[in-house]
CSV table of C-alpha atoms in Angstrom, one decimal:
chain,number,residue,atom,x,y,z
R,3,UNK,CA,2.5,2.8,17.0
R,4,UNK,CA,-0.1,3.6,19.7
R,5,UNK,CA,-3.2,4.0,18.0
R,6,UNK,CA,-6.5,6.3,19.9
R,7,UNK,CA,-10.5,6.8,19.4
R,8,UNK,CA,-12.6,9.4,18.9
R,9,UNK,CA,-15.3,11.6,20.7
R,10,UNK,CA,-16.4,9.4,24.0
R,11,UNK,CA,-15.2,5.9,22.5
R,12,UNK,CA,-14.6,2.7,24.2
R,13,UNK,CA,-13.6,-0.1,22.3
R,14,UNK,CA,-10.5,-0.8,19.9
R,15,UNK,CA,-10.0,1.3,16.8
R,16,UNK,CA,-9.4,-1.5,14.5
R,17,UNK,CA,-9.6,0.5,10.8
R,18,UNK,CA,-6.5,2.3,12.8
R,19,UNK,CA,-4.7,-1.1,13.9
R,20,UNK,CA,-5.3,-1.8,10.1
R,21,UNK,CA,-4.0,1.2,9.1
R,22,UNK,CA,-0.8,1.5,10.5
R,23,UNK,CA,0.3,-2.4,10.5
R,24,UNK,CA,-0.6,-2.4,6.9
R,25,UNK,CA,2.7,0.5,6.8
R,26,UNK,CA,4.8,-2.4,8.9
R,27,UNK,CA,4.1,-0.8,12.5
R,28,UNK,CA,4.3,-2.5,15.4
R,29,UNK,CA,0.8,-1.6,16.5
R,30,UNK,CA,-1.7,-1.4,20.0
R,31,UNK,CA,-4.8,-0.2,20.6
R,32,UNK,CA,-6.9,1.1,23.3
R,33,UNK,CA,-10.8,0.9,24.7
R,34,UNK,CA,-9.7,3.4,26.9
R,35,UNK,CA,-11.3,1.4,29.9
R,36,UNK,CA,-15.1,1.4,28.3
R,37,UNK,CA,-17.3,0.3,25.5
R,38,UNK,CA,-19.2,1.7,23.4
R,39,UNK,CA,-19.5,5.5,22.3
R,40,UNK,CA,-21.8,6.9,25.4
R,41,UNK,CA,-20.7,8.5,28.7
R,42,UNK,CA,-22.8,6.4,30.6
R,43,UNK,CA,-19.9,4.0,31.8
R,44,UNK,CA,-18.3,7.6,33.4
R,45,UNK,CA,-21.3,7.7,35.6
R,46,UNK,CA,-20.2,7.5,39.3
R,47,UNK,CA,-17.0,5.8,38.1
R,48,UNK,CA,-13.9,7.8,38.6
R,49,UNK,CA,-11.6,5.5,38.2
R,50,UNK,CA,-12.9,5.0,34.5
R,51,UNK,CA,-12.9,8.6,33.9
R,52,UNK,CA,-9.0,8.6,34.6
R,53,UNK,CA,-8.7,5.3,32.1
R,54,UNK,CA,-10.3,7.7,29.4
R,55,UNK,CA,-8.4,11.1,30.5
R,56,UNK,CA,-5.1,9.5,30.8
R,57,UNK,CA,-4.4,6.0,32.0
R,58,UNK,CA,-5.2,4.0,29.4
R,59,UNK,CA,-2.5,5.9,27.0
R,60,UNK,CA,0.1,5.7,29.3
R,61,UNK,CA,-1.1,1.8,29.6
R,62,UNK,CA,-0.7,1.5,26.0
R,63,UNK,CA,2.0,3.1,25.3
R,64,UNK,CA,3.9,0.5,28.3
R,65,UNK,CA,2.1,-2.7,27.2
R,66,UNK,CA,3.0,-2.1,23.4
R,67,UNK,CA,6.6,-1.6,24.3
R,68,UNK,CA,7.4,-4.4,26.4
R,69,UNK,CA,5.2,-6.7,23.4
R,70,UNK,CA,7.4,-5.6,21.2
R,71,UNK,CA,10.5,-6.2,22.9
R,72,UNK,CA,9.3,-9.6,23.9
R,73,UNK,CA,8.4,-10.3,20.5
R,74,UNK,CA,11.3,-9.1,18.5
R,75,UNK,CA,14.4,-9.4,21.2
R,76,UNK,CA,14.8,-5.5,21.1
R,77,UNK,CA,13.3,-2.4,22.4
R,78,UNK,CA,11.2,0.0,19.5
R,79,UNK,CA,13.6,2.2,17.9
R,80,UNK,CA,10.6,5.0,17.8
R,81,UNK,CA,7.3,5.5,19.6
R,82,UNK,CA,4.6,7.1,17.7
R,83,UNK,CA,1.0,8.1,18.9
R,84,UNK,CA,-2.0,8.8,16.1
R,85,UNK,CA,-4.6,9.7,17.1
R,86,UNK,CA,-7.5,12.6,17.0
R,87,UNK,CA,-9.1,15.1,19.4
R,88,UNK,CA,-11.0,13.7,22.5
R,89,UNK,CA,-14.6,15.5,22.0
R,90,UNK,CA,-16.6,16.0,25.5
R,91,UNK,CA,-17.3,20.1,26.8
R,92,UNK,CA,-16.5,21.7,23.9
R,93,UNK,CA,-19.4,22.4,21.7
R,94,UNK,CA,-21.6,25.3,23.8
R,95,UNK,CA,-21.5,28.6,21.7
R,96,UNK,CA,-23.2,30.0,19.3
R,97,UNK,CA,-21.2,29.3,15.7
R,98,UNK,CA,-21.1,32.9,14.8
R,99,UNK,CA,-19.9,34.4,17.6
R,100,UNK,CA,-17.1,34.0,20.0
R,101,UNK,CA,-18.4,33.3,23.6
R,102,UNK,CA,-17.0,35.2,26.5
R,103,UNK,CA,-17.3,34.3,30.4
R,104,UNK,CA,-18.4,36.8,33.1
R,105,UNK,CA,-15.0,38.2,33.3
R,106,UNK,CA,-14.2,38.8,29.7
R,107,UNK,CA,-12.4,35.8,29.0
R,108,UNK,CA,-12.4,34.0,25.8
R,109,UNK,CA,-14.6,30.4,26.4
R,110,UNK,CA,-14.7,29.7,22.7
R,111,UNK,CA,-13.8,30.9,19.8
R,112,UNK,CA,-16.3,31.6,16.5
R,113,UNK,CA,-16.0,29.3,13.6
R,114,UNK,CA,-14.7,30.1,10.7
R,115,UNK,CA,-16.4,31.8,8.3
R,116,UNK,CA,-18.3,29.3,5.8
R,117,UNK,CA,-18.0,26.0,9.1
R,118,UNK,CA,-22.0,26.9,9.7
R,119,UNK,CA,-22.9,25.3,6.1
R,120,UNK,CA,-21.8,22.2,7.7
R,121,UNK,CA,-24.8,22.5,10.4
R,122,UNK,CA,-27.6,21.0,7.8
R,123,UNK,CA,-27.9,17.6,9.5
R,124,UNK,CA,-28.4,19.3,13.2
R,125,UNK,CA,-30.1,22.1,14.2
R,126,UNK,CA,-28.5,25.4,15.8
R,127,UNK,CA,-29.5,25.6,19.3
R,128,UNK,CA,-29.4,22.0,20.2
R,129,UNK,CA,-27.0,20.1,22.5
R,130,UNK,CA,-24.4,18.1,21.3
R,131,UNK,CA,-24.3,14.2,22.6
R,132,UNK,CA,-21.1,13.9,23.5
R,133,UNK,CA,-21.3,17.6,25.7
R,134,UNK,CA,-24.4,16.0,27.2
R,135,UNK,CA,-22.5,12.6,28.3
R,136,UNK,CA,-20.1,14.3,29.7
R,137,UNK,CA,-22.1,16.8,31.9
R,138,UNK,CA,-24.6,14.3,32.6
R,139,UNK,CA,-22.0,11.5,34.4
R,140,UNK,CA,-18.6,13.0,34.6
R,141,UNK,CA,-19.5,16.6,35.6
R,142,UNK,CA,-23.6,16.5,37.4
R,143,UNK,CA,-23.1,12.6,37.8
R,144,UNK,CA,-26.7,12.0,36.8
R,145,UNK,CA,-28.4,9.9,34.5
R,146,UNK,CA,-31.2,12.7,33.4
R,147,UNK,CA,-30.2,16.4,33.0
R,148,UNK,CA,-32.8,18.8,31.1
R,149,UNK,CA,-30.0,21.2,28.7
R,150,UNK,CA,-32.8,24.2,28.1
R,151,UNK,CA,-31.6,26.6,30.6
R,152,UNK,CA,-27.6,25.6,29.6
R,153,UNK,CA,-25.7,29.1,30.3
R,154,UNK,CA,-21.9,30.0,31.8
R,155,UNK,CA,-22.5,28.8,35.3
R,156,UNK,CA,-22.5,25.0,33.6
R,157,UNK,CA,-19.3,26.0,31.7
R,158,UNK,CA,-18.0,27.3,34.8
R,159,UNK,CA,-18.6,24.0,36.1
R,160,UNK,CA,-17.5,21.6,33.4
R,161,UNK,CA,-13.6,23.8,34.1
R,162,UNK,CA,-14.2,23.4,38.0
R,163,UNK,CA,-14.7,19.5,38.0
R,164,UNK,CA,-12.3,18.9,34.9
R,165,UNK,CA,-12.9,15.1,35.4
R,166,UNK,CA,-9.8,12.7,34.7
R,167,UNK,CA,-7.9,15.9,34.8
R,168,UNK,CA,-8.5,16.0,31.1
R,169,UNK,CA,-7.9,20.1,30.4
R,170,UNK,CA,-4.9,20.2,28.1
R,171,UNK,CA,-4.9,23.8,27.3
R,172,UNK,CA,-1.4,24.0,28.1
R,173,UNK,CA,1.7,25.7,26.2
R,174,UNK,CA,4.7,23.6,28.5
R,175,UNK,CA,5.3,20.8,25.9
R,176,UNK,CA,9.4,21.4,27.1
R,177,UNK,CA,9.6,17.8,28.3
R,178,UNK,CA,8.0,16.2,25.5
R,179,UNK,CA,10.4,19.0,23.3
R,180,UNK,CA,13.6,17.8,25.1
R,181,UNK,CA,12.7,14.1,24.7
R,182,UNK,CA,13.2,14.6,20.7
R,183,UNK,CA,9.4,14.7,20.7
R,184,UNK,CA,7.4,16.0,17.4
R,185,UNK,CA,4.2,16.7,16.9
R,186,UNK,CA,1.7,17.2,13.4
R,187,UNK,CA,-1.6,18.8,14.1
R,188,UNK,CA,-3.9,19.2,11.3
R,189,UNK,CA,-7.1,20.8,11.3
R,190,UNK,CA,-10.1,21.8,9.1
R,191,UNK,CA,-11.2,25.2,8.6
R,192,UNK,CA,-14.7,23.7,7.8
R,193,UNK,CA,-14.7,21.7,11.0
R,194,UNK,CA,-17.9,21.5,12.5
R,195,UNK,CA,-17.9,18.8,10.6
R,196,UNK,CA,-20.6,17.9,8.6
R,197,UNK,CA,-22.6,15.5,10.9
R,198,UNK,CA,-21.5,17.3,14.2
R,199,UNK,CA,-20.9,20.7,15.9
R,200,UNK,CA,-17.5,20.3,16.5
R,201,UNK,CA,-14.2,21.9,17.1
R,202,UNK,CA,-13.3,25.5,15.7
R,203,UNK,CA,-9.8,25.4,14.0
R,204,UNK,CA,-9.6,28.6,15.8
R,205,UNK,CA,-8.6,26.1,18.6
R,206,UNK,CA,-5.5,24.8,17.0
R,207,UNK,CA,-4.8,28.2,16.1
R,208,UNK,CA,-5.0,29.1,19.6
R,209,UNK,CA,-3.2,26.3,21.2
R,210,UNK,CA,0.0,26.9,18.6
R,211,UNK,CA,0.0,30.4,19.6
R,212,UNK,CA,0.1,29.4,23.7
R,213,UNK,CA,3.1,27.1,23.0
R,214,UNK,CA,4.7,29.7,20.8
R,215,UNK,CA,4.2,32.0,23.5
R,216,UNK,CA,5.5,30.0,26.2
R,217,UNK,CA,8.7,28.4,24.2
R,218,UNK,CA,9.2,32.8,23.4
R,219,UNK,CA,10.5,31.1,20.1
R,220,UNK,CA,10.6,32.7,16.6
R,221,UNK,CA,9.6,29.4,14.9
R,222,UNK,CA,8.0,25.7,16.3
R,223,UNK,CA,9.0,24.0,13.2
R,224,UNK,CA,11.6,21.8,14.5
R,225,UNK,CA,8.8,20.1,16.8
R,226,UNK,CA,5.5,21.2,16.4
R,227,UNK,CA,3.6,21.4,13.1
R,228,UNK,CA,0.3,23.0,12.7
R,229,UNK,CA,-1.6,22.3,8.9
R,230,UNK,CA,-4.8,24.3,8.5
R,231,UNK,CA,-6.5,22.3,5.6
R,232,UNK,CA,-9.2,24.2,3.8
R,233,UNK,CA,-12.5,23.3,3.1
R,234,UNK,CA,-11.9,20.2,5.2
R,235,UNK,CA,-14.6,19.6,8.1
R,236,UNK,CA,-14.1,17.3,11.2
R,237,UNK,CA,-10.7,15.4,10.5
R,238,UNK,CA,-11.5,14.4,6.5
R,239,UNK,CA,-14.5,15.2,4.0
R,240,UNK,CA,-13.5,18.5,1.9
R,241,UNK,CA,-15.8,20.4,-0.9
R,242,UNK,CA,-14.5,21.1,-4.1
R,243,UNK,CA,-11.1,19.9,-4.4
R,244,UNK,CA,-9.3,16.4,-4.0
R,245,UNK,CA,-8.5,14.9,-0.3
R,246,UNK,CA,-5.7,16.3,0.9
R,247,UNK,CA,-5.4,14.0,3.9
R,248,UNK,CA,-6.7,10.2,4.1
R,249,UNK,CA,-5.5,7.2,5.1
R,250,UNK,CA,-2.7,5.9,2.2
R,251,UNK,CA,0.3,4.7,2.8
R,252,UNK,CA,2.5,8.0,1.3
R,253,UNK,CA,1.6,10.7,2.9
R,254,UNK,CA,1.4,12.3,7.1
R,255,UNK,CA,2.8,8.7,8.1
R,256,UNK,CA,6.0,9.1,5.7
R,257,UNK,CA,6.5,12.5,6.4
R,258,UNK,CA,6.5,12.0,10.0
R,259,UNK,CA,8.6,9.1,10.2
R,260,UNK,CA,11.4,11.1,8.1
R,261,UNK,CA,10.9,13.8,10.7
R,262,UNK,CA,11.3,12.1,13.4
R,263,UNK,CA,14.8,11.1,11.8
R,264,UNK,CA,14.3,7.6,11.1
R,265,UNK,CA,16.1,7.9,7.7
R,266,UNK,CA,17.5,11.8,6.5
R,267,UNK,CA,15.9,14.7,8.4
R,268,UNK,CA,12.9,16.6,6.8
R,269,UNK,CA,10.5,18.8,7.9
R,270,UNK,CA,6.8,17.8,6.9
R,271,UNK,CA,4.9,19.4,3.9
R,272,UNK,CA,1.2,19.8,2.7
R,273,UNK,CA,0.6,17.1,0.5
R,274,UNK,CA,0.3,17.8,-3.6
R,275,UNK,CA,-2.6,17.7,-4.9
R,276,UNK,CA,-3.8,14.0,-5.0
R,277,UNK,CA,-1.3,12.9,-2.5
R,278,UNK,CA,1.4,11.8,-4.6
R,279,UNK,CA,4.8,11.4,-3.2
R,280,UNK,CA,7.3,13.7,-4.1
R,281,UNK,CA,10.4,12.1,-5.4
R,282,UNK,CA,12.8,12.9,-2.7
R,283,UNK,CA,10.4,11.3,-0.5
R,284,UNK,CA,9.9,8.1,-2.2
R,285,UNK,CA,14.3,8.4,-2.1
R,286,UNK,CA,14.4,8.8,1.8
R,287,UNK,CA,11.5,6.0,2.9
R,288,UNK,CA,12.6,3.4,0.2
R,289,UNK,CA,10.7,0.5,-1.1
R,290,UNK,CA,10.8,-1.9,2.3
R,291,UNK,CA,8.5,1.0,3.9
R,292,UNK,CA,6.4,2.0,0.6
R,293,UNK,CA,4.9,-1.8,0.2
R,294,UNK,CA,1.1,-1.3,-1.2
């Protein structure tokens, strides 16, 4: 189990290493070739821009392997990656409305209706940090940028440098398909979260749609799952109703590990209500994987 960060974010992840060795993973994490949770070590340094973009995953993803042959006198049986969304240009519309470029193309998509009550704790109309790290020492390569006069000509920018090569907005997952690969996605229709302007779940809508669209398939289901949680903001926290997805040792892990056909094949589900596992579940993972 590869394990990733969040936002900008050097250093190792270690509630994640605890996470998923506490569900008898072999487990790695990444700094992603920085620390702390600033741009600054991007600034005039390409070559970390590329650890964060992409090398460091791949690094990962190679180290943890050949530790775990080393270690146990066999190659994995199954490589996993969990992880959430890398935040850097993405938060530069106004929340209630979708944000076209010059040419009529969609830029950003509005939030869903409701997301703004999660704006208390910053105020419209400022910048958020991790947008300004990014266009401060990846995309201007300064230390000092004023963000007053922010308009399309710096998003138009942000696309045009791309640093790390780190756009993803792309529907050709066939490799990772024909590999066996599969993929959950889950995403808050609350997200902005609560202490951040953050991603619109019209996103994930949006990049489901593009694979759909390229695949020309009736249904992703047999690779690619897409959960649209509501009430939930930025990756947890949800008003009025229980958690639907946190960190115990029953629930997305399970389902994806019986997906991926390490015991019986079975789609994924939503959770039930306080994330109890369903019986047929509990039947598939047995007792050596369900160890509290």
């Amino acid at each position: 189990m590869a394990t990733g960060n969040r936002g900008l974010n050097g250093c190792l992840d270690y509630s994640a290493l605890d996470y998923s060795t506490s569900l008898h993973f072999a487990t790695v994490g990444t700094d992603k070739g920085h620390d702390g949770a600033s741009g600054l070590p991007f600034l005039n340094h390409p070559e970390v821009i590329n650890d964060f973009a992409f090398r460091a995953v791949h690094v990962e993803a190679v180290i943890g392997k050949q530790i775990v042959q080393a270690y146990y006198g066999k190659p994995a049986a199954k490589s996993y990656y969990l992880g959430a969304q890398r935040v850097a240009a993405e938060r530069a519309a106004d929340h209630l409305l979708t944000l076209l470029g010059s040419q009529g193309q969609l830029l950003h998509p509005r939030y869903s209706p409701g997301a703004e009550t999660g704006q208390r704790e910053q105020p419209y109309g400022t910048f958020f940090q991790f947008a300004a790290d990014w266009e401060r020492y990846v995309v201007l390569n300064v230390t000092t940028h004023d963000f007053t006069n922010f308009g399309l000509s710096d998003i138009v920018l942000f696309d045009e440098v791309n640093g790390g090569d780190i756009a993803t907005f792309d529907g050709d997952l066939s490799a990772f398909r024909n590999l066996g690969g599969k993929f959950i996605a889950y995403h808050g229709r609350r997200d902005p979260g609560r202490f951040a302007q953050l991603l619109s779940s019209t996103n994930s809508k949006r990049v489901y749609d593009l694979i759909s669209d390229t695949f020309a398939l009736p249904s992703l289901d047999d690779f690619y799952r897409l959960f649209l949680i509501p009430r939930m903001g930025h990756c947890s926290g949800v008003i009025g109703c229980p958690e639907p997805v946190s960190l115990t040792p029953r629930r997305i892990i399970s389902s994806w590990r019986l997906w991926t056909g390490w015991r019986a094949a079975s789609r994924p589900q939503l959770s039930s209500a306080r994330g109890q596992m369903r019986a047929e579940e509990k039947a598939e993972v047995g007792s050596d994987f369900l160890a509290d």
